Amino acid sequence: QLETLEQEKQECLELRPHPTEKSTHMVSHHHGMTVTKTLQEGEAEPQCQSFSYSKAELRGLLLEGASLLLLRVLARRHTVPPGLVFPAIDNEGHLCTSSY
């Protein structure tokens, strides 16, 4: 059984005059998972948002690394089972679904 314990994603856009940096940090805990999203635009104060999800909401969660692994397995088998849907977390840190 594989489980994501912690994941971090960073994006940097070098747009002049205001470079933008986005980061998303996900950490698993005994109640579920907390997602913290930070946005830094130029010299402005960083904006932070946090979302928490329960273990029940995340049952079967497929994060980015696991999704890549699954895609490789499906490609090797040359088949995708019908109705293959998993809970996922979008770029904004919200719970969504991922369909194959």
PDB file of N, CA and C in Angstrom:
ATOM      1  N   GLN A   1       0.850  -1.174   0.000  1.00  0.00           N
ATOM      2  CA  GLN A   1       0.000   0.000   0.000  1.00  0.00           C
ATOM      3  C   GLN A   1       0.896   1.237   0.000  1.00  0.00           C
ATOM      4  N   LEU A   2       0.806   2.031  -1.059  1.00  0.00           N
ATOM      5  CA  LEU A   2       1.588   3.256  -1.163  1.00  0.00           C
ATOM      6  C   LEU A   2       0.769   4.431  -0.653  1.00  0.00           C
ATOM      7  N   GLU A   3       1.428   5.344   0.015  1.00  0.00           N
ATOM      8  CA  GLU A   3       0.748   6.506   0.583  1.00  0.00           C
ATOM      9  C   GLU A   3       1.668   7.714   0.464  1.00  0.00           C
ATOM     10  N   THR A   4       1.117   8.858   0.047  1.00  0.00           N
ATOM     11  CA  THR A   4       1.885  10.092  -0.007  1.00  0.00           C
ATOM     12  C   THR A   4       1.939  10.689   1.392  1.00  0.00           C
ATOM     13  N   LEU A   5       3.143  10.879   1.911  1.00  0.00           N
ATOM     14  CA  LEU A   5       3.307  11.474   3.235  1.00  0.00           C
ATOM     15  C   LEU A   5       3.451  12.981   3.147  1.00  0.00           C
ATOM     16  N   GLU A   6       4.166  13.432   2.116  1.00  0.00           N
ATOM     17  CA  GLU A   6       4.390  14.869   1.942  1.00  0.00           C
ATOM     18  C   GLU A   6       4.738  15.134   0.487  1.00  0.00           C
ATOM     19  N   GLN A   7       4.262  16.273  -0.028  1.00  0.00           N
ATOM     20  CA  GLN A   7       4.561  16.642  -1.406  1.00  0.00           C
ATOM     21  C   GLN A   7       4.652  18.151  -1.496  1.00  0.00           C
ATOM     22  N   GLU A   8       5.594  18.636  -2.283  1.00  0.00           N
ATOM     23  CA  GLU A   8       5.752  20.081  -2.478  1.00  0.00           C
ATOM     24  C   GLU A   8       5.896  20.368  -3.960  1.00  0.00           C
ATOM     25  N   LYS A   9       5.241  21.431  -4.402  1.00  0.00           N
ATOM     26  CA  LYS A   9       5.294  21.842  -5.797  1.00  0.00           C
ATOM     27  C   LYS A   9       5.568  23.340  -5.834  1.00  0.00           C
ATOM     28  N   GLN A  10       6.521  23.770  -6.684  1.00  0.00           N
ATOM     29  CA  GLN A  10       6.846  25.185  -6.813  1.00  0.00           C
ATOM     30  C   GLN A  10       6.836  25.582  -8.277  1.00  0.00           C
ATOM     31  N   GLU A  11       6.316  26.774  -8.536  1.00  0.00           N
ATOM     32  CA  GLU A  11       6.327  27.361  -9.873  1.00  0.00           C
ATOM     33  C   GLU A  11       6.862  28.777  -9.751  1.00  0.00           C
ATOM     34  N   CYS A  12       7.750  29.151 -10.645  1.00  0.00           N
ATOM     35  CA  CYS A  12       8.282  30.515 -10.673  1.00  0.00           C
ATOM     36  C   CYS A  12       8.085  31.089 -12.068  1.00  0.00           C
ATOM     37  N   LEU A  13       7.471  32.262 -12.132  1.00  0.00           N
ATOM     38  CA  LEU A  13       7.285  32.963 -13.396  1.00  0.00           C
ATOM     39  C   LEU A  13       8.093  34.248 -13.337  1.00  0.00           C
ATOM     40  N   GLU A  14       9.043  34.402 -14.236  1.00  0.00           N
ATOM     41  CA  GLU A  14       9.902  35.585 -14.256  1.00  0.00           C
ATOM     42  C   GLU A  14       9.295  36.647 -15.162  1.00  0.00           C
ATOM     43  N   LEU A  15       8.142  37.159 -14.767  1.00  0.00           N
ATOM     44  CA  LEU A  15       7.467  38.212 -15.523  1.00  0.00           C
ATOM     45  C   LEU A  15       7.861  39.567 -14.962  1.00  0.00           C
ATOM     46  N   ARG A  16       8.340  40.432 -15.821  1.00  0.00           N
ATOM     47  CA  ARG A  16       8.745  41.755 -15.353  1.00  0.00           C
ATOM     48  C   ARG A  16       7.579  42.696 -15.409  1.00  0.00           C
ATOM     49  N   PRO A  17       7.387  43.577 -14.523  1.00  0.00           N
ATOM     50  CA  PRO A  17       8.241  43.893 -13.383  1.00  0.00           C
ATOM     51  C   PRO A  17       7.897  43.116 -12.113  1.00  0.00           C
ATOM     52  N   HIS A  18       6.936  42.200 -12.177  1.00  0.00           N
ATOM     53  CA  HIS A  18       6.501  41.496 -10.969  1.00  0.00           C
ATOM     54  C   HIS A  18       6.647  39.978 -11.122  1.00  0.00           C
ATOM     55  N   PRO A  19       7.789  39.413 -10.751  1.00  0.00           N
ATOM     56  CA  PRO A  19       7.908  37.952 -10.799  1.00  0.00           C
ATOM     57  C   PRO A  19       6.910  37.314  -9.833  1.00  0.00           C
ATOM     58  N   THR A  20       6.439  36.146 -10.193  1.00  0.00           N
ATOM     59  CA  THR A  20       5.432  35.452  -9.387  1.00  0.00           C
ATOM     60  C   THR A  20       5.957  34.077  -8.991  1.00  0.00           C
ATOM     61  N   GLU A  21       5.760  33.736  -7.727  1.00  0.00           N
ATOM     62  CA  GLU A  21       6.138  32.414  -7.240  1.00  0.00           C
ATOM     63  C   GLU A  21       4.928  31.785  -6.563  1.00  0.00           C
ATOM     64  N   LYS A  22       4.600  30.552  -6.999  1.00  0.00           N
ATOM     65  CA  LYS A  22       3.490  29.796  -6.414  1.00  0.00           C
ATOM     66  C   LYS A  22       4.064  28.530  -5.812  1.00  0.00           C
ATOM     67  N   SER A  23       3.596  28.181  -4.631  1.00  0.00           N
ATOM     68  CA  SER A  23       4.011  26.910  -4.044  1.00  0.00           C
ATOM     69  C   SER A  23       2.799  26.244  -3.389  1.00  0.00           C
ATOM     70  N   THR A  24       2.811  24.929  -3.456  1.00  0.00           N
ATOM     71  CA  THR A  24       1.769  24.123  -2.824  1.00  0.00           C
ATOM     72  C   THR A  24       2.464  23.049  -1.995  1.00  0.00           C
ATOM     73  N   HIS A  25       2.106  22.983  -0.729  1.00  0.00           N
ATOM     74  CA  HIS A  25       2.705  22.003   0.174  1.00  0.00           C
ATOM     75  C   HIS A  25       1.582  21.140   0.727  1.00  0.00           C
ATOM     76  N   MET A  26       1.713  19.821   0.553  1.00  0.00           N
ATOM     77  CA  MET A  26       0.722  18.882   1.062  1.00  0.00           C
ATOM     78  C   MET A  26       1.387  17.978   2.082  1.00  0.00           C
ATOM     79  N   VAL A  27       0.756  17.824   3.227  1.00  0.00           N
ATOM     80  CA  VAL A  27       1.316  16.955   4.252  1.00  0.00           C
ATOM     81  C   VAL A  27       0.193  16.091   4.842  1.00  0.00           C
ATOM     82  N   SER A  28       0.499  14.811   4.955  1.00  0.00           N
ATOM     83  CA  SER A  28      -0.446  13.846   5.501  1.00  0.00           C
ATOM     84  C   SER A  28      -0.305  13.800   7.019  1.00  0.00           C
ATOM     85  N   HIS A  29      -1.424  13.646   7.715  1.00  0.00           N
ATOM     86  CA  HIS A  29      -1.422  13.481   9.162  1.00  0.00           C
ATOM     87  C   HIS A  29      -2.475  12.442   9.520  1.00  0.00           C
ATOM     88  N   HIS A  30      -2.560  12.087  10.769  1.00  0.00           N
ATOM     89  CA  HIS A  30      -3.442  10.968  11.158  1.00  0.00           C
ATOM     90  C   HIS A  30      -4.926  11.219  10.881  1.00  0.00           C
ATOM     91  N   HIS A  31      -5.356  12.480  10.728  1.00  0.00           N
ATOM     92  CA  HIS A  31      -6.761  12.772  10.432  1.00  0.00           C
ATOM     93  C   HIS A  31      -7.021  12.888   8.931  1.00  0.00           C
ATOM     94  N   GLY A  32      -5.969  13.088   8.116  1.00  0.00           N
ATOM     95  CA  GLY A  32      -6.151  13.272   6.674  1.00  0.00           C
ATOM     96  C   GLY A  32      -4.961  13.990   6.055  1.00  0.00           C
ATOM     97  N   MET A  33      -5.239  15.112   5.386  1.00  0.00           N
ATOM     98  CA  MET A  33      -4.182  15.849   4.712  1.00  0.00           C
ATOM     99  C   MET A  33      -4.468  17.339   4.749  1.00  0.00           C
ATOM    100  N   THR A  34      -3.406  18.126   4.884  1.00  0.00           N
ATOM    101  CA  THR A  34      -3.514  19.582   4.830  1.00  0.00           C
ATOM    102  C   THR A  34      -2.751  20.068   3.607  1.00  0.00           C
ATOM    103  N   VAL A  35      -3.393  20.935   2.833  1.00  0.00           N
ATOM    104  CA  VAL A  35      -2.794  21.532   1.641  1.00  0.00           C
ATOM    105  C   VAL A  35      -2.640  23.023   1.920  1.00  0.00           C
ATOM    106  N   THR A  36      -1.417  23.535   1.781  1.00  0.00           N
ATOM    107  CA  THR A  36      -1.158  24.964   1.977  1.00  0.00           C
ATOM    108  C   THR A  36      -0.644  25.532   0.667  1.00  0.00           C
ATOM    109  N   LYS A  37      -1.324  26.550   0.182  1.00  0.00           N
ATOM    110  CA  LYS A  37      -0.976  27.182  -1.084  1.00  0.00           C
ATOM    111  C   LYS A  37      -0.484  28.600  -0.785  1.00  0.00           C
ATOM    112  N   THR A  38       0.674  28.971  -1.362  1.00  0.00           N
ATOM    113  CA  THR A  38       1.253  30.298  -1.152  1.00  0.00           C
ATOM    114  C   THR A  38       1.486  30.963  -2.503  1.00  0.00           C
ATOM    115  N   LEU A  39       1.125  32.245  -2.597  1.00  0.00           N
ATOM    116  CA  LEU A  39       1.327  33.026  -3.812  1.00  0.00           C
ATOM    117  C   LEU A  39       2.100  34.286  -3.447  1.00  0.00           C
ATOM    118  N   GLN A  40       3.234  34.495  -4.110  1.00  0.00           N
ATOM    119  CA  GLN A  40       4.078  35.687  -3.885  1.00  0.00           C
ATOM    120  C   GLN A  40       4.205  36.408  -5.217  1.00  0.00           C
ATOM    121  N   GLU A  41       3.654  37.628  -5.297  1.00  0.00           N
ATOM    122  CA  GLU A  41       3.737  38.430  -6.516  1.00  0.00           C
ATOM    123  C   GLU A  41       4.613  39.646  -6.265  1.00  0.00           C
ATOM    124  N   GLY A  42       5.769  39.673  -6.911  1.00  0.00           N
ATOM    125  CA  GLY A  42       6.699  40.788  -6.756  1.00  0.00           C
ATOM    126  C   GLY A  42       7.094  40.981  -5.309  1.00  0.00           C
ATOM    127  N   GLU A  43       7.032  42.226  -4.861  1.00  0.00           N
ATOM    128  CA  GLU A  43       7.412  42.582  -3.494  1.00  0.00           C
ATOM    129  C   GLU A  43       6.224  42.536  -2.526  1.00  0.00           C
ATOM    130  N   ALA A  44       5.045  42.187  -3.020  1.00  0.00           N
ATOM    131  CA  ALA A  44       3.843  42.161  -2.177  1.00  0.00           C
ATOM    132  C   ALA A  44       3.961  41.085  -1.101  1.00  0.00           C
ATOM    133  N   GLU A  45       3.170  41.242  -0.071  1.00  0.00           N
ATOM    134  CA  GLU A  45       3.098  40.264   1.018  1.00  0.00           C
ATOM    135  C   GLU A  45       2.573  38.938   0.476  1.00  0.00           C
ATOM    136  N   PRO A  46       3.179  37.810   0.853  1.00  0.00           N
ATOM    137  CA  PRO A  46       2.694  36.504   0.364  1.00  0.00           C
ATOM    138  C   PRO A  46       1.255  36.236   0.815  1.00  0.00           C
ATOM    139  N   GLN A  47       0.479  35.630  -0.070  1.00  0.00           N
ATOM    140  CA  GLN A  47      -0.899  35.249   0.245  1.00  0.00           C
ATOM    141  C   GLN A  47      -0.926  33.737   0.466  1.00  0.00           C
ATOM    142  N   CYS A  48      -1.478  33.321   1.603  1.00  0.00           N
ATOM    143  CA  CYS A  48      -1.522  31.891   1.947  1.00  0.00           C
ATOM    144  C   CYS A  48      -2.963  31.439   2.142  1.00  0.00           C
ATOM    145  N   GLN A  49      -3.226  30.219   1.694  1.00  0.00           N
ATOM    146  CA  GLN A  49      -4.509  29.567   1.919  1.00  0.00           C
ATOM    147  C   GLN A  49      -4.234  28.132   2.335  1.00  0.00           C
ATOM    148  N   SER A  50      -5.036  27.625   3.262  1.00  0.00           N
ATOM    149  CA  SER A  50      -4.901  26.229   3.687  1.00  0.00           C
ATOM    150  C   SER A  50      -6.237  25.523   3.581  1.00  0.00           C
ATOM    151  N   PHE A  51      -6.164  24.261   3.181  1.00  0.00           N
ATOM    152  CA  PHE A  51      -7.335  23.405   3.081  1.00  0.00           C
ATOM    153  C   PHE A  51      -7.016  22.108   3.798  1.00  0.00           C
ATOM    154  N   SER A  52      -7.962  21.582   4.528  1.00  0.00           N
ATOM    155  CA  SER A  52      -7.780  20.288   5.188  1.00  0.00           C
ATOM    156  C   SER A  52      -8.844  19.330   4.700  1.00  0.00           C
ATOM    157  N   TYR A  53      -8.425  18.086   4.491  1.00  0.00           N
ATOM    158  CA  TYR A  53      -9.323  17.047   4.019  1.00  0.00           C
ATOM    159  C   TYR A  53      -9.218  15.841   4.937  1.00  0.00           C
ATOM    160  N   SER A  54     -10.347  15.200   5.189  1.00  0.00           N
ATOM    161  CA  SER A  54     -10.365  14.023   6.059  1.00  0.00           C
ATOM    162  C   SER A  54      -9.901  12.789   5.280  1.00  0.00           C
ATOM    163  N   LYS A  55      -9.535  11.741   6.009  1.00  0.00           N
ATOM    164  CA  LYS A  55      -9.128  10.489   5.365  1.00  0.00           C
ATOM    165  C   LYS A  55     -10.267   9.924   4.517  1.00  0.00           C
ATOM    166  N   ALA A  56     -11.507  10.084   4.962  1.00  0.00           N
ATOM    167  CA  ALA A  56     -12.645   9.575   4.194  1.00  0.00           C
ATOM    168  C   ALA A  56     -12.758  10.283   2.840  1.00  0.00           C
ATOM    169  N   GLU A  57     -12.546  11.602   2.812  1.00  0.00           N
ATOM    170  CA  GLU A  57     -12.612  12.361   1.563  1.00  0.00           C
ATOM    171  C   GLU A  57     -11.491  11.958   0.603  1.00  0.00           C
ATOM    172  N   LEU A  58     -10.361  11.528   1.166  1.00  0.00           N
ATOM    173  CA  LEU A  58      -9.176  11.236   0.357  1.00  0.00           C
ATOM    174  C   LEU A  58      -9.015   9.762   0.005  1.00  0.00           C
ATOM    175  N   ARG A  59      -9.977   8.939   0.375  1.00  0.00           N
ATOM    176  CA  ARG A  59      -9.854   7.505   0.102  1.00  0.00           C
ATOM    177  C   ARG A  59      -9.660   7.290  -1.398  1.00  0.00           C
ATOM    178  N   GLY A  60      -8.546   6.662  -1.773  1.00  0.00           N
ATOM    179  CA  GLY A  60      -8.216   6.426  -3.181  1.00  0.00           C
ATOM    180  C   GLY A  60      -7.527   7.596  -3.855  1.00  0.00           C
ATOM    181  N   LEU A  61      -7.094   8.600  -3.072  1.00  0.00           N
ATOM    182  CA  LEU A  61      -6.469   9.806  -3.632  1.00  0.00           C
ATOM    183  C   LEU A  61      -5.313   9.466  -4.556  1.00  0.00           C
ATOM    184  N   LEU A  62      -5.270  10.128  -5.695  1.00  0.00           N
ATOM    185  CA  LEU A  62      -4.219   9.925  -6.678  1.00  0.00           C
ATOM    186  C   LEU A  62      -3.522  11.260  -6.911  1.00  0.00           C
ATOM    187  N   LEU A  63      -2.325  11.402  -6.326  1.00  0.00           N
ATOM    188  CA  LEU A  63      -1.553  12.631  -6.511  1.00  0.00           C
ATOM    189  C   LEU A  63      -0.667  12.503  -7.744  1.00  0.00           C
ATOM    190  N   GLU A  64       0.045  13.561  -8.068  1.00  0.00           N
ATOM    191  CA  GLU A  64       0.799  13.655  -9.313  1.00  0.00           C
ATOM    192  C   GLU A  64       1.757  12.490  -9.559  1.00  0.00           C
ATOM    193  N   GLY A  65       2.563  12.128  -8.576  1.00  0.00           N
ATOM    194  CA  GLY A  65       3.513  11.032  -8.750  1.00  0.00           C
ATOM    195  C   GLY A  65       2.825   9.699  -8.987  1.00  0.00           C
ATOM    196  N   ALA A  66       1.777   9.429  -8.220  1.00  0.00           N
ATOM    197  CA  ALA A  66       1.028   8.178  -8.380  1.00  0.00           C
ATOM    198  C   ALA A  66       0.319   8.145  -9.728  1.00  0.00           C
ATOM    199  N   SER A  67      -0.149   9.288 -10.195  1.00  0.00           N
ATOM    200  CA  SER A  67      -0.813   9.365 -11.495  1.00  0.00           C
ATOM    201  C   SER A  67       0.148   9.000 -12.622  1.00  0.00           C
ATOM    202  N   LEU A  68       1.375   9.488 -12.554  1.00  0.00           N
ATOM    203  CA  LEU A  68       2.377   9.139 -13.566  1.00  0.00           C
ATOM    204  C   LEU A  68       2.669   7.643 -13.565  1.00  0.00           C
ATOM    205  N   LEU A  69       2.774   7.073 -12.379  1.00  0.00           N
ATOM    206  CA  LEU A  69       3.017   5.636 -12.261  1.00  0.00           C
ATOM    207  C   LEU A  69       1.853   4.841 -12.852  1.00  0.00           C
ATOM    208  N   LEU A  70       0.628   5.246 -12.534  1.00  0.00           N
ATOM    209  CA  LEU A  70      -0.553   4.568 -13.065  1.00  0.00           C
ATOM    210  C   LEU A  70      -0.590   4.662 -14.591  1.00  0.00           C
ATOM    211  N   LEU A  71      -0.284   5.834 -15.144  1.00  0.00           N
ATOM    212  CA  LEU A  71      -0.283   5.987 -16.601  1.00  0.00           C
ATOM    213  C   LEU A  71       0.718   5.048 -17.270  1.00  0.00           C
ATOM    214  N   ARG A  72       1.868   4.853 -16.647  1.00  0.00           N
ATOM    215  CA  ARG A  72       2.864   3.919 -17.196  1.00  0.00           C
ATOM    216  C   ARG A  72       2.351   2.486 -17.178  1.00  0.00           C
ATOM    217  N   VAL A  73       1.705   2.107 -16.083  1.00  0.00           N
ATOM    218  CA  VAL A  73       1.150   0.747 -15.986  1.00  0.00           C
ATOM    219  C   VAL A  73       0.065   0.551 -17.038  1.00  0.00           C
ATOM    220  N   LEU A  74      -0.835   1.519 -17.190  1.00  0.00           N
ATOM    221  CA  LEU A  74      -1.913   1.410 -18.174  1.00  0.00           C
ATOM    222  C   LEU A  74      -1.353   1.355 -19.592  1.00  0.00           C
ATOM    223  N   ALA A  75      -0.324   2.148 -19.877  1.00  0.00           N
ATOM    224  CA  ALA A  75       0.287   2.131 -21.211  1.00  0.00           C
ATOM    225  C   ALA A  75       0.928   0.776 -21.487  1.00  0.00           C
ATOM    226  N   ARG A  76       1.564   0.215 -20.488  1.00  0.00           N
ATOM    227  CA  ARG A  76       2.215  -1.096 -20.669  1.00  0.00           C
ATOM    228  C   ARG A  76       1.182  -2.201 -20.914  1.00  0.00           C
ATOM    229  N   ARG A  77       0.040  -2.083 -20.271  1.00  0.00           N
ATOM    230  CA  ARG A  77      -1.024  -3.090 -20.439  1.00  0.00           C
ATOM    231  C   ARG A  77      -1.875  -2.832 -21.685  1.00  0.00           C
ATOM    232  N   HIS A  78      -1.722  -1.660 -22.289  1.00  0.00           N
ATOM    233  CA  HIS A  78      -2.479  -1.273 -23.486  1.00  0.00           C
ATOM    234  C   HIS A  78      -3.987  -1.299 -23.258  1.00  0.00           C
ATOM    235  N   THR A  79      -4.409  -0.949 -22.053  1.00  0.00           N
ATOM    236  CA  THR A  79      -5.837  -0.941 -21.751  1.00  0.00           C
ATOM    237  C   THR A  79      -6.125   0.011 -20.593  1.00  0.00           C
ATOM    238  N   VAL A  80      -7.330   0.584 -20.619  1.00  0.00           N
ATOM    239  CA  VAL A  80      -7.805   1.417 -19.513  1.00  0.00           C
ATOM    240  C   VAL A  80      -9.174   0.881 -19.110  1.00  0.00           C
ATOM    241  N   PRO A  81      -9.320   0.423 -17.877  1.00  0.00           N
ATOM    242  CA  PRO A  81     -10.631  -0.067 -17.436  1.00  0.00           C
ATOM    243  C   PRO A  81     -11.687   1.034 -17.556  1.00  0.00           C
ATOM    244  N   PRO A  82     -12.893   0.708 -17.963  1.00  0.00           N
ATOM    245  CA  PRO A  82     -13.946   1.724 -18.087  1.00  0.00           C
ATOM    246  C   PRO A  82     -14.303   2.322 -16.725  1.00  0.00           C
ATOM    247  N   GLY A  83     -14.578   3.610 -16.721  1.00  0.00           N
ATOM    248  CA  GLY A  83     -15.002   4.294 -15.498  1.00  0.00           C
ATOM    249  C   GLY A  83     -13.914   4.454 -14.455  1.00  0.00           C
ATOM    250  N   LEU A  84     -12.663   4.535 -14.881  1.00  0.00           N
ATOM    251  CA  LEU A  84     -11.539   4.668 -13.948  1.00  0.00           C
ATOM    252  C   LEU A  84     -11.453   6.122 -13.469  1.00  0.00           C
ATOM    253  N   VAL A  85     -11.912   6.361 -12.239  1.00  0.00           N
ATOM    254  CA  VAL A  85     -11.978   7.713 -11.664  1.00  0.00           C
ATOM    255  C   VAL A  85     -11.391   7.678 -10.258  1.00  0.00           C
ATOM    256  N   PHE A  86     -10.558   8.676  -9.945  1.00  0.00           N
ATOM    257  CA  PHE A  86      -9.933   8.779  -8.624  1.00  0.00           C
ATOM    258  C   PHE A  86     -10.107  10.185  -8.077  1.00  0.00           C
ATOM    259  N   PRO A  87     -10.164  10.341  -6.740  1.00  0.00           N
ATOM    260  CA  PRO A  87     -10.091  11.687  -6.176  1.00  0.00           C
ATOM    261  C   PRO A  87      -8.689  12.237  -6.423  1.00  0.00           C
ATOM    262  N   ALA A  88      -8.597  13.546  -6.646  1.00  0.00           N
ATOM    263  CA  ALA A  88      -7.317  14.215  -6.891  1.00  0.00           C
ATOM    264  C   ALA A  88      -7.385  15.612  -6.287  1.00  0.00           C
ATOM    265  N   ILE A  89      -6.282  16.308  -6.310  1.00  0.00           N
ATOM    266  CA  ILE A  89      -6.232  17.693  -5.833  1.00  0.00           C
ATOM    267  C   ILE A  89      -5.787  18.559  -6.998  1.00  0.00           C
ATOM    268  N   ASP A  90      -6.581  19.591  -7.324  1.00  0.00           N
ATOM    269  CA  ASP A  90      -6.280  20.437  -8.476  1.00  0.00           C
ATOM    270  C   ASP A  90      -5.184  21.463  -8.158  1.00  0.00           C
ATOM    271  N   ASN A  91      -4.860  22.313  -9.141  1.00  0.00           N
ATOM    272  CA  ASN A  91      -3.798  23.307  -8.986  1.00  0.00           C
ATOM    273  C   ASN A  91      -4.089  24.352  -7.918  1.00  0.00           C
ATOM    274  N   GLU A  92      -5.347  24.494  -7.557  1.00  0.00           N
ATOM    275  CA  GLU A  92      -5.728  25.464  -6.535  1.00  0.00           C
ATOM    276  C   GLU A  92      -5.759  24.846  -5.139  1.00  0.00           C
ATOM    277  N   GLY A  93      -5.520  23.534  -5.042  1.00  0.00           N
ATOM    278  CA  GLY A  93      -5.519  22.857  -3.747  1.00  0.00           C
ATOM    279  C   GLY A  93      -6.866  22.302  -3.346  1.00  0.00           C
ATOM    280  N   HIS A  94      -7.831  22.326  -4.270  1.00  0.00           N
ATOM    281  CA  HIS A  94      -9.177  21.832  -3.985  1.00  0.00           C
ATOM    282  C   HIS A  94      -9.324  20.384  -4.437  1.00  0.00           C
ATOM    283  N   LEU A  95     -10.197  19.663  -3.757  1.00  0.00           N
ATOM    284  CA  LEU A  95     -10.484  18.286  -4.088  1.00  0.00           C
ATOM    285  C   LEU A  95     -11.273  18.234  -5.403  1.00  0.00           C
ATOM    286  N   CYS A  96     -10.890  17.339  -6.319  1.00  0.00           N
ATOM    287  CA  CYS A  96     -11.563  17.166  -7.594  1.00  0.00           C
ATOM    288  C   CYS A  96     -11.467  15.696  -7.970  1.00  0.00           C
ATOM    289  N   THR A  97     -11.811  15.341  -9.197  1.00  0.00           N
ATOM    290  CA  THR A  97     -11.659  13.959  -9.651  1.00  0.00           C
ATOM    291  C   THR A  97     -10.757  13.926 -10.866  1.00  0.00           C
ATOM    292  N   SER A  98     -10.092  12.797 -11.037  1.00  0.00           N
ATOM    293  CA  SER A  98      -9.233  12.547 -12.187  1.00  0.00           C
ATOM    294  C   SER A  98      -9.779  11.320 -12.901  1.00  0.00           C
ATOM    295  N   SER A  99     -10.147  11.498 -14.167  1.00  0.00           N
ATOM    296  CA  SER A  99     -10.731  10.400 -14.964  1.00  0.00           C
ATOM    297  C   SER A  99      -9.751   9.951 -16.028  1.00  0.00           C
ATOM    298  N   TYR A 100      -9.736   8.654 -16.304  1.00  0.00           N
ATOM    299  CA  TYR A 100      -8.849   8.093 -17.321  1.00  0.00           C
ATOM    300  C   TYR A 100      -9.655   7.455 -18.418  1.00  0.00           C
TER     301      TYR A 100
END
